[in-house]
Amino acid sequence: MTQENVRVLVVDDELGMREGCRKILEPEGYIVESAEDGQAGLELFQRRGDFAIALVDLNMPRMGGMKLIGRLRELDEDVVIFVITAYAAIETAVEATRRGAYGYIPKPFTPDELLLPVRNGIERRALAIEAKRLREERERRLLEVAFERTKASTIISCMTDGVLVINRDKQIVLRNNGMMRILPSCATLSLSSPLSALECPELEKLIEEVLSTDTGPVIASREVALDRCVYMVNASPVLEPNGDVMGAVAVLRDITALKKLDVAKSMFISMVAHEVKNPLAAVENYLTVILKGYVDGEPEKQRDMLERSMVRLNTLRTMVSELINLTAIETGNFTVKRSVLGLTQVVTEALDACRERAEGKKQELSFSCANGAEDVQILADRDSLFIVCTNLIDNAIKYTPEGGAIRVQVAQNGAFLKLSVEDNGIGMSDEESEHVFEEFFRVKNRQTVKEPGTGLGLSLVKRLVEMHDGAISLRSTPGAGSTFTLSLPIAARMGM
Amino acid sequence: MNAHPTRIVAIDDDVDALECIGYVLRNAGYETHCFATATEALAAMAQTPPDVVITDLMMETLDSGFGFARRLREDERFAKVPIIVVTAAASQRGFDFTPRDEHDLAAMKVDAVFAKPVAPDELLATIRRLLGAARPDTTSGGPAR
Ligand SMILES: Nc1ncnc2c1ncn2[C@@H]1O[C@H](COP(=O)(O)OP(=O)(O)OP(=O)(O)O)[C@@H](O)[C@H]1O
Ligand SMILES: [Mg+2]
């Protein structure tokens, strides 16, 4: 067996030794290079490198063999170093091994006495290099796996959704932080606790469905209520590459907010239906009574009833348009055409639209504008502002008894323009005031019962005001009156 | 036996529904007392007990017309007074209030349930039927026509 491309460094101060080694090794295919002392050997090694074997004499000028062994070992951990020496003192051998020598070849030696250890050395080197490669590869893979695992587990633990993994024996094998938040009992349980220890029968049932063998692997989704929250639970089997079920994974997503929205929407629809049905029923009632001839002898009464029907139909129409506006605002389809305008003009128009009703109730309807406020401009949608003003003035008229007084004022307050609508009407308790901006809220008492209305007016007003970056507030005292105050950001002063 | 004309209490928080029922009942010759709330009606009934009570279902002051009916049933003065429920909300918030048979009516502790708008003829016929069942009645006038 000859060696291809195996380089051997021979360092010895005796030329005979150097040549002797060459003669033995070269016929075997080794590439032999030599140096006559430690320093030269080191330089050669540094320059050429890549020696598999170094045969080093101990006693040499400039740099001794002992020192050279240490230096070579530093440069290359794989090079196999043999000490060639006549003094086979045991301490010397031990010291050489400690410094990194692999073996010891006593001088003088036969060709075989050199070739055998060299061959061994080469084999050992190959093994060591292979072992090192494997070790490095394993370490790299381990690192990769560890990294992937930490990455996956970091992602899972950072998920806001709860994640719970169960093995085939229904033991918990993984639960993330989200899961522990959702089910605090989860945090106290150790891994491989039984699923039943969670004491959450709904979750258990769902996972059992997934793991059930008679139906085959299935994905189960259900809403589960836990501790005042509602979760959408999606449970699916964890499959082995061959399709066997290893366990199940359940992901819990908090849908409480969505649920609440859903309930609120249904409530809203049911309220709308109720509010539509009432006036319709009232009108139908009147018309039936009239058509069936119950009021035949009383034309006055008939007229009364028809007029009341008209009032109810009007409210219904207002309500429908208010609903349309509210929905449009909510879905972002409400078009506001903003322009620079004076609030006072809009207020004056609104007052004109309401004056007849106030006169009907013998109420005093007054308007005043604080110094210079008439020139103040705001950036707003005229139609929206008109709706806001008429609603506030209309309410003041409606909820103020005959002969009352309604005062509308516009004034500047810093960067805002203030509009206040004050009445000395029936007022409201603090409790009632809190709810006036809610859809369909109406105070029900003897004083309000005769007033038509849907309870949508102020909720629309509030939305519109907010769309204009303004704010609305109210002060009210039962039996004394109410003041609604609106503030809108000023755009500019006229002529500026 | 009946010293007073047949007296009916009608309760509804919708002014117009109340106005209509009131008109039809008066027109039919009944002494009719209208109230917007159950509380007001109860106060008045303590003075002059009615022969029939007609009430709206969704009322603000008591939990509902049914709660009001239960109150009347528990009060010995009104325990036997026929109660008619008139409601715009046959089904509210997922509850179906429409009685399916006599048992339902009994459980509701009321004698008849109508959905709004109630046809005047039917209402009057029911009143007559309930009054006839409650006691032989001579004083109640029939409808004008
Ligand atoms: N100036 C006021 N004085 C006393 N109560 C008021 C006043 N304005 C509003 N309210 C109370 O607030 C409730 C809600 O008002 P809102 O304008 O939203 O509805 P509405 O007037 O009943 O009906 P509409 O939708 O036709 O305006 C009213 O029903 C009333 O009880
Ligand atoms: Mg209003």
PDB file of C-alpha atoms in Angstrom, chain A residues 43-137:
ATOM      1  CA  GLU A  43       9.681  27.923   9.259  1.00  0.00           C
ATOM      2  CA  LEU A  44       9.219  25.150   6.725  1.00  0.00           C
ATOM      3  CA  PHE A  45       6.050  24.005   8.440  1.00  0.00           C
ATOM      4  CA  GLN A  46       4.718  27.548   8.566  1.00  0.00           C
ATOM      5  CA  ARG A  47       5.562  28.096   4.909  1.00  0.00           C
ATOM      6  CA  ARG A  48       4.282  24.843   3.494  1.00  0.00           C
ATOM      7  CA  GLY A  49       1.871  23.567   6.119  1.00  0.00           C
ATOM      8  CA  ASP A  50      -0.253  20.590   5.385  1.00  0.00           C
ATOM      9  CA  PHE A  51       2.150  17.991   6.776  1.00  0.00           C
ATOM     10  CA  ALA A  52       0.490  14.845   7.979  1.00  0.00           C
ATOM     11  CA  ILE A  53       3.501  13.578   9.837  1.00  0.00           C
ATOM     12  CA  ALA A  54       6.430  15.271  11.581  1.00  0.00           C
ATOM     13  CA  LEU A  55       9.466  13.289  12.657  1.00  0.00           C
ATOM     14  CA  VAL A  56      11.346  15.406  15.167  1.00  0.00           C
ATOM     15  CA  ASP A  57      14.767  14.921  16.714  1.00  0.00           C
ATOM     16  CA  LEU A  58      15.116  16.204  20.251  1.00  0.00           C
ATOM     17  CA  ASN A  59      18.641  17.544  20.383  1.00  0.00           C
ATOM     18  CA  MET A  60      19.125  20.189  17.750  1.00  0.00           C
ATOM     19  CA  PRO A  61      20.765  23.637  17.615  1.00  0.00           C
ATOM     20  CA  ARG A  62      18.732  26.887  17.561  1.00  0.00           C
ATOM     21  CA  MET A  63      15.429  25.279  18.576  1.00  0.00           C
ATOM     22  CA  GLY A  64      15.229  21.951  20.351  1.00  0.00           C
ATOM     23  CA  GLY A  65      12.726  19.213  19.454  1.00  0.00           C
ATOM     24  CA  MET A  66      10.673  19.683  22.639  1.00  0.00           C
ATOM     25  CA  LYS A  67       9.974  23.303  21.830  1.00  0.00           C
ATOM     26  CA  LEU A  68       9.278  22.521  18.169  1.00  0.00           C
ATOM     27  CA  ILE A  69       6.659  19.908  19.125  1.00  0.00           C
ATOM     28  CA  GLY A  70       4.790  22.522  21.134  1.00  0.00           C
ATOM     29  CA  ARG A  71       4.916  25.052  18.290  1.00  0.00           C
ATOM     30  CA  LEU A  72       3.818  22.534  15.663  1.00  0.00           C
ATOM     31  CA  ARG A  73       0.922  21.419  17.811  1.00  0.00           C
ATOM     32  CA  GLU A  74      -0.175  25.053  18.141  1.00  0.00           C
ATOM     33  CA  LEU A  75      -0.088  25.496  14.381  1.00  0.00           C
ATOM     34  CA  ASP A  76      -1.910  22.286  13.481  1.00  0.00           C
ATOM     35  CA  GLU A  77      -3.788  20.099  15.871  1.00  0.00           C
ATOM     36  CA  ASP A  78      -3.985  17.214  13.405  1.00  0.00           C
ATOM     37  CA  VAL A  79      -0.336  16.748  12.507  1.00  0.00           C
ATOM     38  CA  VAL A  80       1.008  13.486  13.951  1.00  0.00           C
ATOM     39  CA  ILE A  81       4.349  14.055  15.610  1.00  0.00           C
ATOM     40  CA  PHE A  82       6.921  11.379  16.345  1.00  0.00           C
ATOM     41  CA  VAL A  83       9.977  11.910  18.434  1.00  0.00           C
ATOM     42  CA  ILE A  84      13.149  10.372  17.039  1.00  0.00           C
ATOM     43  CA  THR A  85      15.806  10.082  19.657  1.00  0.00           C
ATOM     44  CA  ALA A  86      18.553   7.841  20.949  1.00  0.00           C
ATOM     45  CA  TYR A  87      17.920   8.698  24.570  1.00  0.00           C
ATOM     46  CA  ALA A  88      14.892   6.745  25.448  1.00  0.00           C
ATOM     47  CA  ALA A  89      14.531   8.252  28.839  1.00  0.00           C
ATOM     48  CA  ILE A  90      11.010   7.760  30.076  1.00  0.00           C
ATOM     49  CA  GLU A  91      10.711  11.322  31.407  1.00  0.00           C
ATOM     50  CA  THR A  92      11.650  12.667  27.993  1.00  0.00           C
ATOM     51  CA  ALA A  93       8.971  10.566  26.330  1.00  0.00           C
ATOM     52  CA  VAL A  94       6.341  11.671  28.835  1.00  0.00           C
ATOM     53  CA  GLU A  95       7.273  15.311  28.398  1.00  0.00           C
ATOM     54  CA  ALA A  96       7.126  14.952  24.597  1.00  0.00           C
ATOM     55  CA  THR A  97       3.672  13.341  24.774  1.00  0.00           C
ATOM     56  CA  ARG A  98       2.488  16.082  27.106  1.00  0.00           C
ATOM     57  CA  ARG A  99       3.549  18.622  24.501  1.00  0.00           C
ATOM     58  CA  GLY A 100       1.649  16.825  21.804  1.00  0.00           C
ATOM     59  CA  ALA A 101       3.810  14.066  20.372  1.00  0.00           C
ATOM     60  CA  TYR A 102       2.000  10.934  19.311  1.00  0.00           C
ATOM     61  CA  GLY A 103       4.821   8.380  19.475  1.00  0.00           C
ATOM     62  CA  TYR A 104       8.430   7.685  19.905  1.00  0.00           C
ATOM     63  CA  ILE A 105      10.804   6.060  17.438  1.00  0.00           C
ATOM     64  CA  PRO A 106      14.171   5.050  18.924  1.00  0.00           C
ATOM     65  CA  LYS A 107      17.333   5.561  16.909  1.00  0.00           C
ATOM     66  CA  PRO A 108      18.625   3.616  15.101  1.00  0.00           C
ATOM     67  CA  PHE A 109      15.631   2.019  13.386  1.00  0.00           C
ATOM     68  CA  THR A 110      15.005  -0.436  10.568  1.00  0.00           C
ATOM     69  CA  PRO A 111      12.763   0.708   7.685  1.00  0.00           C
ATOM     70  CA  ASP A 112       9.836  -1.166   9.150  1.00  0.00           C
ATOM     71  CA  GLU A 113      10.448   0.346  12.559  1.00  0.00           C
ATOM     72  CA  LEU A 114       9.822   3.716  10.894  1.00  0.00           C
ATOM     73  CA  LEU A 115       7.125   2.779   8.401  1.00  0.00           C
ATOM     74  CA  LEU A 116       4.838   1.017  10.839  1.00  0.00           C
ATOM     75  CA  PRO A 117       4.429   3.838  13.334  1.00  0.00           C
ATOM     76  CA  VAL A 118       4.168   6.351  10.471  1.00  0.00           C
ATOM     77  CA  ARG A 119       1.366   4.311   8.899  1.00  0.00           C
ATOM     78  CA  ASN A 120      -0.362   4.046  12.243  1.00  0.00           C
ATOM     79  CA  GLY A 121       0.031   7.749  12.701  1.00  0.00           C
ATOM     80  CA  ILE A 122      -1.545   8.431   9.349  1.00  0.00           C
ATOM     81  CA  GLU A 123      -4.462   6.186  10.113  1.00  0.00           C
ATOM     82  CA  ARG A 124      -4.935   7.795  13.458  1.00  0.00           C
ATOM     83  CA  ARG A 125      -4.795  11.179  11.843  1.00  0.00           C
ATOM     84  CA  ALA A 126      -7.458  10.215   9.325  1.00  0.00           C
ATOM     85  CA  LEU A 127      -9.629   8.878  12.110  1.00  0.00           C
ATOM     86  CA  ALA A 128      -9.118  11.986  14.187  1.00  0.00           C
ATOM     87  CA  ILE A 129      -9.958  14.226  11.238  1.00  0.00           C
ATOM     88  CA  GLU A 130     -13.094  12.207  10.448  1.00  0.00           C
ATOM     89  CA  ALA A 131     -14.100  12.234  14.100  1.00  0.00           C
ATOM     90  CA  LYS A 132     -13.565  15.956  14.192  1.00  0.00           C
ATOM     91  CA  ARG A 133     -15.635  16.415  11.056  1.00  0.00           C
ATOM     92  CA  LEU A 134     -18.436  14.335  12.508  1.00  0.00           C
ATOM     93  CA  ARG A 135     -18.258  16.180  15.789  1.00  0.00           C
ATOM     94  CA  GLU A 136     -18.411  19.511  14.030  1.00  0.00           C
ATOM     95  CA  GLU A 137     -21.251  18.386  11.845  1.00  0.00           C
TER      96      GLU A 137
END
